[in-house]
Amino acid sequence: MAALRNKSDQEIKDLLNEYGIKHGPLVDTTRPLYEKKLKEAMAKAKVPVTKPSPDRTFYREDQEEVTYVTYQTPVRSEGPSGDGKPYMRSRPEYSERDRVDDKPYSRSRPEYSERDRVDDKLYSRSRPEYSSGRPYVDEPHVYNTLSSSSYSKPTPVVKSGGGVVKKENTTSSGRLIPLWIQFLVFLILAGFLYFIFTNMESAESSPFNRIQ
Amino acid sequence: MSTTSQKHRDFVAEPMGDKPVTALSGIGEVLGKKLEEQGFDRAFVVLGQYLLLRKDGELFTEWLKDTSGANTRNATSCSQCLREWCDAFL
């Protein structure tokens, strides 16, 4: 592999095509350049195998998954009817967290996992609590509809309960905050700004009235 | 407002003929000498190299940096100069 110099022109061309490097005719003047490009391409091709960062991201996913797993297993043992619970429970408690900790979103997840272990048995009680607390919650409107739908359809959630959760993990592997929460916050912010804006306008119009 | 130099505009304005390699935008005396040592004593020879590399600006820039020790700015400038010349006359 290191003996690029000794390869024939045809072999170099084949290698260039293999790595998908666009090239022109292989001549004396162009050959050193293509050899260099091949070296870089070969080095790049080897690197991902030994790179630790993919492992790191994988580990993070793993971590997230682990929290979910520890969360689910005690609940699953409760009974088949509770199968839909883990998925739903995670959501409601998360929105509770949402209300309380508006800003430190990044913390909400680990806090959330801690609480789950504590409220392991209280879950059956927290359900009616949550349902009563639902109207109380003004902001996570979207989230409520989601949870209500998940309540009404426990079975599809159950079947892929683990799978859906895992899917959530894998899809949101790059995000600490789920996308829908980001959208929600953005909408709230936009609405708030609009509210201020409209108020400002009315304030401006009043001086005119007074003068005239 | 073009960001090209006067040298660039002069080169691109007419067929290069037998102009020396230092007539290329981005190629000064030092780089010109290095290229001449390598056998690229006229602008059209460098053009030949550019064409051999299938008029790929990136490849040409890389080649120029390797061959003459040019920095990125000069190499890119030369590459752009040749590209425009080709667009006009090739």
PDB file of C-alpha atoms in Angstrom:
ATOM      1  CA  MET A   1       0.000   0.000   0.000  1.00  0.00           C
ATOM      2  CA  ALA A   2       2.790   2.388   0.778  1.00  0.00           C
ATOM      3  CA  ALA A   3       4.550   1.603  -2.475  1.00  0.00           C
ATOM      4  CA  LEU A   4       2.339   3.861  -4.522  1.00  0.00           C
ATOM      5  CA  ARG A   5       5.330   4.996  -6.501  1.00  0.00           C
ATOM      6  CA  ASN A   6       5.969   1.530  -7.789  1.00  0.00           C
ATOM      7  CA  LYS A   7       2.494   0.896  -9.043  1.00  0.00           C
ATOM      8  CA  SER A   8       1.781   1.172 -12.692  1.00  0.00           C
ATOM      9  CA  ASP A   9      -0.290   3.993 -14.128  1.00  0.00           C
ATOM     10  CA  GLN A  10      -3.234   1.718 -14.626  1.00  0.00           C
ATOM     11  CA  GLU A  11      -3.170   0.579 -11.000  1.00  0.00           C
ATOM     12  CA  ILE A  12      -3.134   4.171  -9.796  1.00  0.00           C
ATOM     13  CA  LYS A  13      -6.066   4.946 -12.025  1.00  0.00           C
ATOM     14  CA  ASP A  14      -7.962   1.978 -10.668  1.00  0.00           C
ATOM     15  CA  LEU A  15      -7.275   3.082  -7.123  1.00  0.00           C
ATOM     16  CA  LEU A  16      -8.435   6.607  -7.904  1.00  0.00           C
ATOM     17  CA  ASN A  17     -11.673   5.245  -9.307  1.00  0.00           C
ATOM     18  CA  GLU A  18     -12.099   3.043  -6.276  1.00  0.00           C
ATOM     19  CA  TYR A  19     -11.908   6.021  -3.943  1.00  0.00           C
ATOM     20  CA  GLY A  20     -14.125   8.048  -6.212  1.00  0.00           C
ATOM     21  CA  ILE A  21     -11.472  10.675  -6.868  1.00  0.00           C
ATOM     22  CA  LYS A  22     -12.078  12.535 -10.076  1.00  0.00           C
ATOM     23  CA  HIS A  23      -8.934  12.627 -12.135  1.00  0.00           C
ATOM     24  CA  GLY A  24      -7.575  13.483 -15.541  1.00  0.00           C
ATOM     25  CA  PRO A  25      -4.921  11.678 -17.531  1.00  0.00           C
ATOM     26  CA  LEU A  26      -2.094  10.226 -15.517  1.00  0.00           C
ATOM     27  CA  VAL A  27       1.090  11.891 -16.708  1.00  0.00           C
ATOM     28  CA  ASP A  28       4.482  12.688 -15.177  1.00  0.00           C
ATOM     29  CA  THR A  29       3.258  16.002 -13.919  1.00  0.00           C
ATOM     30  CA  THR A  30      -0.063  14.796 -12.584  1.00  0.00           C
ATOM     31  CA  ARG A  31       1.099  11.586 -11.013  1.00  0.00           C
ATOM     32  CA  PRO A  32       2.602  12.978  -7.788  1.00  0.00           C
ATOM     33  CA  LEU A  33      -0.597  14.857  -7.128  1.00  0.00           C
ATOM     34  CA  TYR A  34      -2.753  11.768  -7.539  1.00  0.00           C
ATOM     35  CA  GLU A  35      -0.419   9.700  -5.404  1.00  0.00           C
ATOM     36  CA  LYS A  36      -0.795  12.274  -2.679  1.00  0.00           C
ATOM     37  CA  LYS A  37      -4.579  12.237  -3.013  1.00  0.00           C
ATOM     38  CA  LEU A  38      -4.629   8.471  -2.780  1.00  0.00           C
ATOM     39  CA  LYS A  39      -2.536   8.559   0.347  1.00  0.00           C
ATOM     40  CA  GLU A  40      -4.957  10.971   1.962  1.00  0.00           C
ATOM     41  CA  ALA A  41      -7.937   8.903   0.902  1.00  0.00           C
ATOM     42  CA  MET A  42      -6.394   5.739   2.281  1.00  0.00           C
ATOM     43  CA  ALA A  43      -5.570   7.411   5.573  1.00  0.00           C
ATOM     44  CA  LYS A  44      -9.127   8.717   5.810  1.00  0.00           C
ATOM     45  CA  ALA A  45     -10.565   5.314   5.062  1.00  0.00           C
ATOM     46  CA  LYS A  46      -8.637   3.787   7.929  1.00  0.00           C
ATOM     47  CA  VAL A  47      -9.435   6.440  10.497  1.00  0.00           C
ATOM     48  CA  PRO A  48     -13.131   5.789  11.233  1.00  0.00           C
ATOM     49  CA  VAL A  49     -12.303   2.299  12.420  1.00  0.00           C
ATOM     50  CA  THR A  50     -10.068   3.569  15.165  1.00  0.00           C
ATOM     51  CA  LYS A  51     -11.822   6.836  15.928  1.00  0.00           C
ATOM     52  CA  PRO A  52     -13.178   7.053  19.452  1.00  0.00           C
ATOM     53  CA  SER A  53     -15.796   9.755  18.846  1.00  0.00           C
ATOM     54  CA  PRO A  54     -18.392   7.451  17.210  1.00  0.00           C
ATOM     55  CA  ASP A  55     -18.003   5.322  20.291  1.00  0.00           C
ATOM     56  CA  ARG A  56     -18.618   8.380  22.370  1.00  0.00           C
ATOM     57  CA  THR A  57     -21.891   9.216  20.674  1.00  0.00           C
ATOM     58  CA  PHE A  58     -22.848   5.591  20.841  1.00  0.00           C
ATOM     59  CA  TYR A  59     -22.105   5.620  24.520  1.00  0.00           C
ATOM     60  CA  ARG A  60     -24.324   8.635  25.004  1.00  0.00           C
ATOM     61  CA  GLU A  61     -27.144   6.813  23.255  1.00  0.00           C
ATOM     62  CA  ASP A  62     -26.352   3.874  25.425  1.00  0.00           C
ATOM     63  CA  GLN A  63     -26.615   6.026  28.476  1.00  0.00           C
ATOM     64  CA  GLU A  64     -29.981   7.355  27.430  1.00  0.00           C
ATOM     65  CA  GLU A  65     -31.167   3.894  26.670  1.00  0.00           C
ATOM     66  CA  VAL A  66     -29.951   2.684  30.005  1.00  0.00           C
ATOM     67  CA  THR A  67     -31.996   5.242  31.873  1.00  0.00           C
ATOM     68  CA  TYR A  68     -35.047   4.208  29.944  1.00  0.00           C
ATOM     69  CA  VAL A  69     -34.416   0.551  30.524  1.00  0.00           C
ATOM     70  CA  THR A  70     -33.999   0.873  34.250  1.00  0.00           C
ATOM     71  CA  TYR A  71     -37.107   2.917  34.190  1.00  0.00           C
ATOM     72  CA  GLN A  72     -39.128   0.402  32.298  1.00  0.00           C
ATOM     73  CA  THR A  73     -38.175  -2.895  33.850  1.00  0.00           C
ATOM     74  CA  PRO A  74     -39.610  -2.333  37.312  1.00  0.00           C
ATOM     75  CA  VAL A  75     -42.837  -1.034  35.796  1.00  0.00           C
ATOM     76  CA  ARG A  76     -43.186  -3.907  33.391  1.00  0.00           C
ATOM     77  CA  SER A  77     -43.125  -6.345  36.252  1.00  0.00           C
ATOM     78  CA  GLU A  78     -46.231  -4.672  37.611  1.00  0.00           C
ATOM     79  CA  GLY A  79     -48.473  -6.223  35.028  1.00  0.00           C
ATOM     80  CA  PRO A  80     -49.525  -6.373  31.401  1.00  0.00           C
ATOM     81  CA  SER A  81     -51.948  -3.499  31.832  1.00  0.00           C
ATOM     82  CA  GLY A  82     -49.078  -1.357  32.853  1.00  0.00           C
ATOM     83  CA  ASP A  83     -47.228  -1.933  29.670  1.00  0.00           C
ATOM     84  CA  GLY A  84     -48.390   1.264  28.152  1.00  0.00           C
ATOM     85  CA  LYS A  85     -47.452   3.082  31.270  1.00  0.00           C
ATOM     86  CA  PRO A  86     -43.724   3.340  30.884  1.00  0.00           C
ATOM     87  CA  TYR A  87     -43.989   5.188  27.660  1.00  0.00           C
ATOM     88  CA  MET A  88     -46.779   7.376  28.874  1.00  0.00           C
ATOM     89  CA  ARG A  89     -45.354   7.848  32.272  1.00  0.00           C
ATOM     90  CA  SER A  90     -42.127   9.098  30.898  1.00  0.00           C
ATOM     91  CA  ARG A  91     -43.967  11.706  28.908  1.00  0.00           C
ATOM     92  CA  PRO A  92     -46.255  13.097  31.598  1.00  0.00           C
ATOM     93  CA  GLU A  93     -43.531  13.325  34.143  1.00  0.00           C
ATOM     94  CA  TYR A  94     -41.399  15.036  31.630  1.00  0.00           C
ATOM     95  CA  SER A  95     -44.002  17.707  31.067  1.00  0.00           C
ATOM     96  CA  GLU A  96     -44.324  18.169  34.785  1.00  0.00           C
ATOM     97  CA  ARG A  97     -40.691  18.800  34.750  1.00  0.00           C
ATOM     98  CA  ASP A  98     -41.319  21.168  31.927  1.00  0.00           C
ATOM     99  CA  ARG A  99     -43.536  23.307  34.058  1.00  0.00           C
ATOM    100  CA  VAL A 100     -41.190  23.415  36.950  1.00  0.00           C
ATOM    101  CA  ASP A 101     -37.831  23.772  35.301  1.00  0.00           C
ATOM    102  CA  ASP A 102     -38.423  26.133  32.486  1.00  0.00           C
ATOM    103  CA  LYS A 103     -34.839  26.911  31.723  1.00  0.00           C
ATOM    104  CA  PRO A 104     -32.502  24.076  32.674  1.00  0.00           C
ATOM    105  CA  TYR A 105     -33.739  21.682  30.083  1.00  0.00           C
ATOM    106  CA  SER A 106     -30.525  19.773  29.974  1.00  0.00           C
ATOM    107  CA  ARG A 107     -30.978  18.846  33.582  1.00  0.00           C
ATOM    108  CA  SER A 108     -34.541  17.744  33.224  1.00  0.00           C
ATOM    109  CA  ARG A 109     -33.611  14.411  31.762  1.00  0.00           C
ATOM    110  CA  PRO A 110     -31.346  13.102  34.511  1.00  0.00           C
ATOM    111  CA  GLU A 111     -33.658  14.516  37.146  1.00  0.00           C
ATOM    112  CA  TYR A 112     -36.450  12.758  35.409  1.00  0.00           C
ATOM    113  CA  SER A 113     -34.749   9.415  35.542  1.00  0.00           C
ATOM    114  CA  GLU A 114     -34.029   9.865  39.235  1.00  0.00           C
ATOM    115  CA  ARG A 115     -37.608  10.632  40.053  1.00  0.00           C
ATOM    116  CA  ASP A 116     -38.818   7.631  38.157  1.00  0.00           C
ATOM    117  CA  ARG A 117     -37.060   5.249  40.445  1.00  0.00           C
ATOM    118  CA  VAL A 118     -38.516   6.993  43.455  1.00  0.00           C
ATOM    119  CA  ASP A 119     -42.062   7.153  42.175  1.00  0.00           C
ATOM    120  CA  ASP A 120     -41.997   3.609  41.058  1.00  0.00           C
ATOM    121  CA  LYS A 121     -44.987   2.481  43.042  1.00  0.00           C
ATOM    122  CA  LEU A 122     -46.791   5.785  43.027  1.00  0.00           C
ATOM    123  CA  TYR A 123     -47.268   5.513  39.327  1.00  0.00           C
ATOM    124  CA  SER A 124     -50.777   4.156  39.521  1.00  0.00           C
ATOM    125  CA  ARG A 125     -51.655   7.100  41.693  1.00  0.00           C
ATOM    126  CA  SER A 126     -49.851   9.639  39.616  1.00  0.00           C
ATOM    127  CA  ARG A 127     -51.955   8.736  36.646  1.00  0.00           C
ATOM    128  CA  PRO A 128     -55.192  10.204  37.944  1.00  0.00           C
ATOM    129  CA  GLU A 129     -53.120  13.025  39.370  1.00  0.00           C
ATOM    130  CA  TYR A 130     -51.763  13.727  36.009  1.00  0.00           C
ATOM    131  CA  SER A 131     -55.119  13.544  34.339  1.00  0.00           C
ATOM    132  CA  SER A 132     -56.486  16.049  36.826  1.00  0.00           C
ATOM    133  CA  GLY A 133     -53.418  18.148  36.425  1.00  0.00           C
ATOM    134  CA  ARG A 134     -53.773  18.230  32.724  1.00  0.00           C
ATOM    135  CA  PRO A 135     -56.143  21.192  32.461  1.00  0.00           C
ATOM    136  CA  TYR A 136     -53.841  22.954  34.870  1.00  0.00           C
ATOM    137  CA  VAL A 137     -51.128  22.784  32.326  1.00  0.00           C
ATOM    138  CA  ASP A 138     -51.561  25.617  29.891  1.00  0.00           C
ATOM    139  CA  GLU A 139     -48.384  25.532  27.915  1.00  0.00           C
ATOM    140  CA  PRO A 140     -47.711  22.019  26.695  1.00  0.00           C
ATOM    141  CA  HIS A 141     -50.825  21.927  24.611  1.00  0.00           C
ATOM    142  CA  VAL A 142     -49.316  19.838  21.912  1.00  0.00           C
ATOM    143  CA  TYR A 143     -47.843  17.552  24.476  1.00  0.00           C
ATOM    144  CA  ASN A 144     -51.244  17.041  26.128  1.00  0.00           C
ATOM    145  CA  THR A 145     -52.856  15.987  22.896  1.00  0.00           C
ATOM    146  CA  LEU A 146     -49.995  13.606  22.361  1.00  0.00           C
ATOM    147  CA  SER A 147     -50.349  12.093  25.791  1.00  0.00           C
ATOM    148  CA  SER A 148     -54.118  11.877  25.433  1.00  0.00           C
ATOM    149  CA  SER A 149     -53.706  10.017  22.197  1.00  0.00           C
ATOM    150  CA  SER A 150     -51.201   7.748  23.829  1.00  0.00           C
ATOM    151  CA  TYR A 151     -53.660   7.119  26.621  1.00  0.00           C
ATOM    152  CA  SER A 152     -56.444   6.194  24.273  1.00  0.00           C
ATOM    153  CA  LYS A 153     -54.234   3.821  22.352  1.00  0.00           C
ATOM    154  CA  PRO A 154     -52.183   1.875  24.786  1.00  0.00           C
ATOM    155  CA  THR A 155     -51.756  -1.219  22.652  1.00  0.00           C
ATOM    156  CA  PRO A 156     -49.848   0.157  19.691  1.00  0.00           C
ATOM    157  CA  VAL A 157     -47.629   1.985  22.089  1.00  0.00           C
ATOM    158  CA  VAL A 158     -47.173  -1.172  24.116  1.00  0.00           C
ATOM    159  CA  LYS A 159     -46.073  -3.351  21.287  1.00  0.00           C
ATOM    160  CA  SER A 160     -43.381  -1.074  20.151  1.00  0.00           C
ATOM    161  CA  GLY A 161     -43.058   0.384  23.598  1.00  0.00           C
ATOM    162  CA  GLY A 162     -39.493  -0.591  23.781  1.00  0.00           C
ATOM    163  CA  GLY A 163     -39.045  -0.013  20.113  1.00  0.00           C
ATOM    164  CA  VAL A 164     -40.666   3.406  20.127  1.00  0.00           C
ATOM    165  CA  VAL A 165     -38.622   4.451  23.068  1.00  0.00           C
ATOM    166  CA  LYS A 166     -35.547   3.165  21.411  1.00  0.00           C
ATOM    167  CA  LYS A 167     -36.551   4.952  18.260  1.00  0.00           C
ATOM    168  CA  GLU A 168     -36.941   8.146  20.224  1.00  0.00           C
ATOM    169  CA  ASN A 169     -33.525   7.592  21.585  1.00  0.00           C
ATOM    170  CA  THR A 170     -31.935   6.949  18.255  1.00  0.00           C
ATOM    171  CA  THR A 171     -33.751   9.733  16.440  1.00  0.00           C
ATOM    172  CA  SER A 172     -33.085  12.275  19.142  1.00  0.00           C
ATOM    173  CA  SER A 173     -29.644  10.983  19.794  1.00  0.00           C
ATOM    174  CA  GLY A 174     -28.236  14.336  18.923  1.00  0.00           C
ATOM    175  CA  ARG A 175     -30.703  16.373  20.987  1.00  0.00           C
ATOM    176  CA  LEU A 176     -30.974  16.873  24.677  1.00  0.00           C
ATOM    177  CA  ILE A 177     -34.348  18.561  24.225  1.00  0.00           C
ATOM    178  CA  PRO A 178     -36.887  16.868  21.952  1.00  0.00           C
ATOM    179  CA  LEU A 179     -37.707  18.768  18.809  1.00  0.00           C
ATOM    180  CA  TRP A 180     -41.339  19.360  19.645  1.00  0.00           C
ATOM    181  CA  ILE A 181     -40.407  21.110  22.851  1.00  0.00           C
ATOM    182  CA  GLN A 182     -38.119  23.390  20.914  1.00  0.00           C
ATOM    183  CA  PHE A 183     -40.935  24.244  18.547  1.00  0.00           C
ATOM    184  CA  LEU A 184     -43.254  24.825  21.455  1.00  0.00           C
ATOM    185  CA  VAL A 185     -40.855  27.187  23.160  1.00  0.00           C
ATOM    186  CA  PHE A 186     -40.348  29.034  19.930  1.00  0.00           C
ATOM    187  CA  LEU A 187     -44.089  29.435  19.442  1.00  0.00           C
ATOM    188  CA  ILE A 188     -44.546  30.665  22.991  1.00  0.00           C
ATOM    189  CA  LEU A 189     -41.752  33.152  22.534  1.00  0.00           C
ATOM    190  CA  ALA A 190     -43.183  34.357  19.245  1.00  0.00           C
ATOM    191  CA  GLY A 191     -46.611  34.755  20.792  1.00  0.00           C
ATOM    192  CA  PHE A 192     -45.167  36.637  23.707  1.00  0.00           C
ATOM    193  CA  LEU A 193     -43.284  39.014  21.457  1.00  0.00           C
ATOM    194  CA  TYR A 194     -46.346  39.593  19.369  1.00  0.00           C
ATOM    195  CA  PHE A 195     -48.296  40.386  22.494  1.00  0.00           C
ATOM    196  CA  ILE A 196     -45.732  42.954  23.533  1.00  0.00           C
ATOM    197  CA  PHE A 197     -45.699  44.395  20.051  1.00  0.00           C
ATOM    198  CA  THR A 198     -49.442  44.878  19.914  1.00  0.00           C
ATOM    199  CA  ASN A 199     -49.370  46.506  23.315  1.00  0.00           C
ATOM    200  CA  MET A 200     -46.686  48.874  22.185  1.00  0.00           C
ATOM    201  CA  GLU A 201     -48.753  49.941  19.227  1.00  0.00           C
ATOM    202  CA  SER A 202     -51.737  50.826  21.342  1.00  0.00           C
ATOM    203  CA  ALA A 203     -49.498  52.866  23.608  1.00  0.00           C
ATOM    204  CA  GLU A 204     -48.287  54.873  20.634  1.00  0.00           C
ATOM    205  CA  SER A 205     -51.738  55.625  19.371  1.00  0.00           C
ATOM    206  CA  SER A 206     -52.955  57.064  22.662  1.00  0.00           C
ATOM    207  CA  PRO A 207     -50.785  60.253  22.674  1.00  0.00           C
ATOM    208  CA  PHE A 208     -52.404  61.302  19.411  1.00  0.00           C
ATOM    209  CA  ASN A 209     -55.806  61.186  21.020  1.00  0.00           C
ATOM    210  CA  ARG A 210     -54.763  63.322  23.909  1.00  0.00           C
ATOM    211  CA  ILE A 211     -53.201  66.071  21.872  1.00  0.00           C
ATOM    212  CA  GLN A 212     -56.115  66.454  19.558  1.00  0.00           C
TER     213      GLN A 212
ATOM    214  CA  MET B   1     -17.414  45.338  -7.713  1.00  0.00           C
ATOM    215  CA  SER B   2     -14.866  42.775  -8.828  1.00  0.00           C
ATOM    216  CA  THR B   3     -12.229  41.613  -6.439  1.00  0.00           C
ATOM    217  CA  THR B   4      -9.810  40.737  -9.195  1.00  0.00           C
ATOM    218  CA  SER B   5      -6.462  42.429  -9.554  1.00  0.00           C
ATOM    219  CA  GLN B   6      -5.274  44.418 -12.496  1.00  0.00           C
ATOM    220  CA  LYS B   7      -2.965  41.539 -13.430  1.00  0.00           C
ATOM    221  CA  HIS B   8      -5.922  39.218 -13.530  1.00  0.00           C
ATOM    222  CA  ARG B   9      -7.919  41.538 -15.711  1.00  0.00           C
ATOM    223  CA  ASP B  10      -4.984  42.020 -18.079  1.00  0.00           C
ATOM    224  CA  PHE B  11      -4.425  38.308 -18.453  1.00  0.00           C
ATOM    225  CA  VAL B  12      -8.057  37.452 -19.040  1.00  0.00           C
ATOM    226  CA  ALA B  13      -8.536  40.219 -21.569  1.00  0.00           C
ATOM    227  CA  GLU B  14      -6.611  38.606 -24.431  1.00  0.00           C
ATOM    228  CA  PRO B  15      -5.169  35.301 -25.673  1.00  0.00           C
ATOM    229  CA  MET B  16      -2.092  34.496 -23.638  1.00  0.00           C
ATOM    230  CA  GLY B  17       0.209  33.728 -26.546  1.00  0.00           C
ATOM    231  CA  ASP B  18       3.755  33.348 -25.241  1.00  0.00           C
ATOM    232  CA  LYS B  19       3.343  35.297 -22.065  1.00  0.00           C
ATOM    233  CA  PRO B  20       5.683  34.244 -19.273  1.00  0.00           C
ATOM    234  CA  VAL B  21       4.397  32.359 -16.328  1.00  0.00           C
ATOM    235  CA  THR B  22       4.697  35.464 -14.160  1.00  0.00           C
ATOM    236  CA  ALA B  23       1.921  37.052 -16.172  1.00  0.00           C
ATOM    237  CA  LEU B  24      -0.528  34.775 -14.399  1.00  0.00           C
ATOM    238  CA  SER B  25      -2.452  36.284 -11.544  1.00  0.00           C
ATOM    239  CA  GLY B  26      -1.047  35.145  -8.222  1.00  0.00           C
ATOM    240  CA  ILE B  27       2.319  34.157  -9.681  1.00  0.00           C
ATOM    241  CA  GLY B  28       5.060  36.563  -8.752  1.00  0.00           C
ATOM    242  CA  GLU B  29       8.789  36.376  -9.237  1.00  0.00           C
ATOM    243  CA  VAL B  30       9.524  33.804  -6.594  1.00  0.00           C
ATOM    244  CA  LEU B  31       6.767  31.432  -7.607  1.00  0.00           C
ATOM    245  CA  GLY B  32       7.524  32.063 -11.259  1.00  0.00           C
ATOM    246  CA  LYS B  33      11.102  30.932 -10.780  1.00  0.00           C
ATOM    247  CA  LYS B  34      10.063  27.778  -9.000  1.00  0.00           C
ATOM    248  CA  LEU B  35       7.661  26.910 -11.767  1.00  0.00           C
ATOM    249  CA  GLU B  36      10.294  27.538 -14.413  1.00  0.00           C
ATOM    250  CA  GLU B  37      12.620  25.171 -12.622  1.00  0.00           C
ATOM    251  CA  GLN B  38       9.966  22.534 -12.917  1.00  0.00           C
ATOM    252  CA  GLY B  39       9.702  23.152 -16.621  1.00  0.00           C
ATOM    253  CA  PHE B  40       6.698  25.426 -16.610  1.00  0.00           C
ATOM    254  CA  ASP B  41       8.345  28.402 -18.189  1.00  0.00           C
ATOM    255  CA  ARG B  42       5.379  29.766 -20.105  1.00  0.00           C
ATOM    256  CA  ALA B  43       1.821  30.517 -19.084  1.00  0.00           C
ATOM    257  CA  PHE B  44       0.482  28.111 -21.693  1.00  0.00           C
ATOM    258  CA  VAL B  45       2.352  25.210 -20.080  1.00  0.00           C
ATOM    259  CA  VAL B  46       0.619  25.943 -16.830  1.00  0.00           C
ATOM    260  CA  LEU B  47      -2.572  26.147 -18.813  1.00  0.00           C
ATOM    261  CA  GLY B  48      -1.761  22.720 -20.131  1.00  0.00           C
ATOM    262  CA  GLN B  49      -1.482  21.407 -16.611  1.00  0.00           C
ATOM    263  CA  TYR B  50      -4.768  23.037 -15.711  1.00  0.00           C
ATOM    264  CA  LEU B  51      -6.403  21.329 -18.654  1.00  0.00           C
ATOM    265  CA  LEU B  52      -4.828  18.004 -17.788  1.00  0.00           C
ATOM    266  CA  LEU B  53      -6.464  18.245 -14.413  1.00  0.00           C
ATOM    267  CA  ARG B  54      -9.755  18.586 -16.269  1.00  0.00           C
ATOM    268  CA  LYS B  55     -10.054  22.242 -15.341  1.00  0.00           C
ATOM    269  CA  ASP B  56     -10.757  21.272 -11.740  1.00  0.00           C
ATOM    270  CA  GLY B  57      -9.980  24.369  -9.676  1.00  0.00           C
ATOM    271  CA  GLU B  58      -9.397  22.480  -6.446  1.00  0.00           C
ATOM    272  CA  LEU B  59      -7.077  19.933  -7.970  1.00  0.00           C
ATOM    273  CA  PHE B  60      -5.148  22.617  -9.774  1.00  0.00           C
ATOM    274  CA  THR B  61      -4.810  24.699  -6.640  1.00  0.00           C
ATOM    275  CA  GLU B  62      -3.499  21.704  -4.784  1.00  0.00           C
ATOM    276  CA  TRP B  63      -1.060  20.899  -7.557  1.00  0.00           C
ATOM    277  CA  LEU B  64       0.219  24.454  -7.694  1.00  0.00           C
ATOM    278  CA  LYS B  65       0.755  24.550  -3.948  1.00  0.00           C
ATOM    279  CA  ASP B  66       2.659  21.288  -4.054  1.00  0.00           C
ATOM    280  CA  THR B  67       4.769  22.202  -7.045  1.00  0.00           C
ATOM    281  CA  SER B  68       5.669  25.802  -6.370  1.00  0.00           C
ATOM    282  CA  GLY B  69       4.994  26.183  -2.661  1.00  0.00           C
ATOM    283  CA  ALA B  70       2.349  28.810  -3.319  1.00  0.00           C
ATOM    284  CA  ASN B  71      -0.027  29.711  -0.534  1.00  0.00           C
ATOM    285  CA  THR B  72      -3.754  29.203  -0.812  1.00  0.00           C
ATOM    286  CA  ARG B  73      -4.517  32.751  -1.812  1.00  0.00           C
ATOM    287  CA  ASN B  74      -2.103  32.851  -4.722  1.00  0.00           C
ATOM    288  CA  ALA B  75      -3.006  29.396  -5.903  1.00  0.00           C
ATOM    289  CA  THR B  76      -6.697  30.194  -5.855  1.00  0.00           C
ATOM    290  CA  SER B  77      -6.086  33.426  -7.675  1.00  0.00           C
ATOM    291  CA  CYS B  78      -4.139  31.672 -10.412  1.00  0.00           C
ATOM    292  CA  SER B  79      -6.776  29.007 -10.694  1.00  0.00           C
ATOM    293  CA  GLN B  80      -9.516  31.561 -11.033  1.00  0.00           C
ATOM    294  CA  CYS B  81      -7.501  33.479 -13.609  1.00  0.00           C
ATOM    295  CA  LEU B  82      -7.047  30.402 -15.750  1.00  0.00           C
ATOM    296  CA  ARG B  83     -10.670  29.446 -15.423  1.00  0.00           C
ATOM    297  CA  GLU B  84     -11.842  32.793 -16.648  1.00  0.00           C
ATOM    298  CA  TRP B  85      -9.357  32.741 -19.466  1.00  0.00           C
ATOM    299  CA  CYS B  86     -10.662  29.349 -20.523  1.00  0.00           C
ATOM    300  CA  ASP B  87     -14.236  30.551 -20.345  1.00  0.00           C
ATOM    301  CA  ALA B  88     -13.364  33.368 -22.686  1.00  0.00           C
ATOM    302  CA  PHE B  89     -11.013  31.748 -25.167  1.00  0.00           C
ATOM    303  CA  LEU B  90     -11.052  27.999 -24.985  1.00  0.00           C
TER     304      LEU B  90
END
